[in-house]
Amino acid sequence: DQQVKQNSPSLSVQEGRISILNCDYTNSMFDYFLWYKKYPAEGPTFLISISSIKDKNEDGRFTVFLNKSAKHLSLHIVPSQPGDSAVYFCAASGETSGSRLTFGEGTQLTVNP
Amino acid sequence: NAGVMQNPRHLVRRRGQEARLRCSPVKGHSHVYWYRQLPEEGLKFMVYLQKENIIDESGMPKERFSAEFPKEGPSILRIQQVVRGDSAAYFCASSPRLEDYGYTFGSGTRLTVV
């Protein structure tokens, strides 16, 4: 039962353009969402998060949007840079899941110079 | 200030052997989490520990797997009688507070069972 899904295994964009990574969830008890970035042979690095009481959170070039009715969130990166090329994981947590995170399968972002 | 340290980075075991994975959390962090990433999949929660206590082991297989976080020393994830299906990347993470979801991950241990 995949409760957090990232339907696009890969995404390729040009440097300077916007990257939009999508994530869907099925568990209505999730109330906190995070994005992690992962380079090969390294552990995931926390990027940005959003609570279910908000619909948008921005941090520099990174913005996360949450649509609770659609159970959908997205990560926008603008402008995209070659150093942003990595695997991006969406994760979710909720009151019933305690402190554990449920991760999506990841999306490989490639930013071409 | 060192981050989460995991060792070894790579571990090769023959079927039936034991694998011991070590994790030293960020200094001052008392919450440790273990996740497993199978090839082409996302990270799956295994276990959450505080010093000397297992808080949530709902993601850990009931047999052959065990975890500890002693008062002194690193957290240990132990896999007995490894099988090929145990081959994966095992990531440890730590946080200072229960509600700190943006916890810090280590670089992982890549276990290969031959």
mmCIF file of N, CA and C in Angstrom, chain B residues 16-17 23-24 26-27 44 52-53 61-62 70 84 88 96 105 107 109 111 113-114:
data_model
loop_
_atom_site.group_PDB
_atom_site.id
_atom_site.type_symbol
_atom_site.label_atom_id
_atom_site.label_comp_id
_atom_site.label_asym_id
_atom_site.label_seq_id
_atom_site.Cartn_x
_atom_site.Cartn_y
_atom_site.Cartn_z
ATOM 1 N N GLY B 16 23.429 -16.265 5.198
ATOM 2 C CA GLY B 16 23.534 -16.976 6.468
ATOM 3 C C GLY B 16 24.415 -16.292 7.497
ATOM 4 N N GLN B 17 25.225 -15.318 7.070
ATOM 5 C CA GLN B 17 26.078 -14.599 8.020
ATOM 6 C C GLN B 17 25.278 -13.505 8.724
ATOM 7 N N CYS B 23 25.602 3.204 13.856
ATOM 8 C CA CYS B 23 25.169 4.587 13.625
ATOM 9 C C CYS B 23 25.458 5.426 14.857
ATOM 10 N N SER B 24 26.277 6.461 14.673
ATOM 11 C CA SER B 24 26.513 7.429 15.746
ATOM 12 C C SER B 24 25.739 8.689 15.409
ATOM 13 N N VAL B 26 24.116 12.601 15.614
ATOM 14 C CA VAL B 26 24.669 13.929 15.864
ATOM 15 C C VAL B 26 24.774 14.114 17.381
ATOM 16 N N LYS B 27 25.878 14.697 17.826
ATOM 17 C CA LYS B 27 26.084 14.890 19.268
ATOM 18 C C LYS B 27 24.922 15.682 19.858
ATOM 19 N N LYS B 44 12.056 3.158 3.436
ATOM 20 C CA LYS B 44 10.994 2.554 4.254
ATOM 21 C C LYS B 44 11.426 2.570 5.715
ATOM 22 N N GLU B 52 18.443 3.573 25.057
ATOM 23 C CA GLU B 52 18.071 2.359 25.799
ATOM 24 C C GLU B 52 16.624 1.923 25.593
ATOM 25 N N ASN B 53 15.898 2.539 24.674
ATOM 26 C CA ASN B 53 14.495 2.169 24.466
ATOM 27 C C ASN B 53 14.161 2.061 22.991
ATOM 28 N N PRO B 61 11.177 -6.195 10.224
ATOM 29 C CA PRO B 61 10.740 -7.596 10.179
ATOM 30 C C PRO B 61 10.870 -8.235 11.551
ATOM 31 N N LYS B 62 9.918 -9.087 11.881
ATOM 32 C CA LYS B 62 9.885 -9.674 13.226
ATOM 33 C C LYS B 62 11.030 -10.649 13.463
ATOM 34 N N PRO B 70 22.209 1.816 22.909
ATOM 35 C CA PRO B 70 22.609 1.737 24.314
ATOM 36 C C PRO B 70 22.913 3.101 24.912
ATOM 37 N N ARG B 84 19.530 -12.854 0.377
ATOM 38 C CA ARG B 84 19.762 -11.929 -0.732
ATOM 39 C C ARG B 84 18.821 -10.730 -0.683
ATOM 40 N N ALA B 88 20.436 -3.950 0.397
ATOM 41 C CA ALA B 88 19.773 -2.644 0.354
ATOM 42 C C ALA B 88 20.725 -1.604 0.931
ATOM 43 N N PRO B 96 17.089 15.941 17.567
ATOM 44 C CA PRO B 96 17.157 16.309 18.983
ATOM 45 C C PRO B 96 15.812 16.212 19.693
ATOM 46 N N PHE B 105 20.144 12.751 8.207
ATOM 47 C CA PHE B 105 20.478 11.396 7.786
ATOM 48 C C PHE B 105 21.981 11.204 7.673
ATOM 49 N N SER B 107 25.107 8.850 5.718
ATOM 50 C CA SER B 107 25.348 8.516 4.315
ATOM 51 C C SER B 107 24.946 7.092 3.963
ATOM 52 N N THR B 109 24.674 2.686 4.894
ATOM 53 C CA THR B 109 25.486 1.481 4.724
ATOM 54 C C THR B 109 24.853 0.667 3.619
ATOM 55 N N LEU B 111 24.499 -2.698 2.051
ATOM 56 C CA LEU B 111 24.692 -4.120 2.349
ATOM 57 C C LEU B 111 24.444 -4.923 1.082
ATOM 58 N N VAL B 113 24.409 -8.915 -0.096
ATOM 59 C CA VAL B 113 24.440 -10.318 0.328
ATOM 60 C C VAL B 113 24.708 -11.171 -0.906
ATOM 61 N N VAL B 114 25.795 -11.947 -0.829
ATOM 62 C CA VAL B 114 26.175 -12.767 -1.990
ATOM 63 C C VAL B 114 25.962 -14.238 -1.695
#
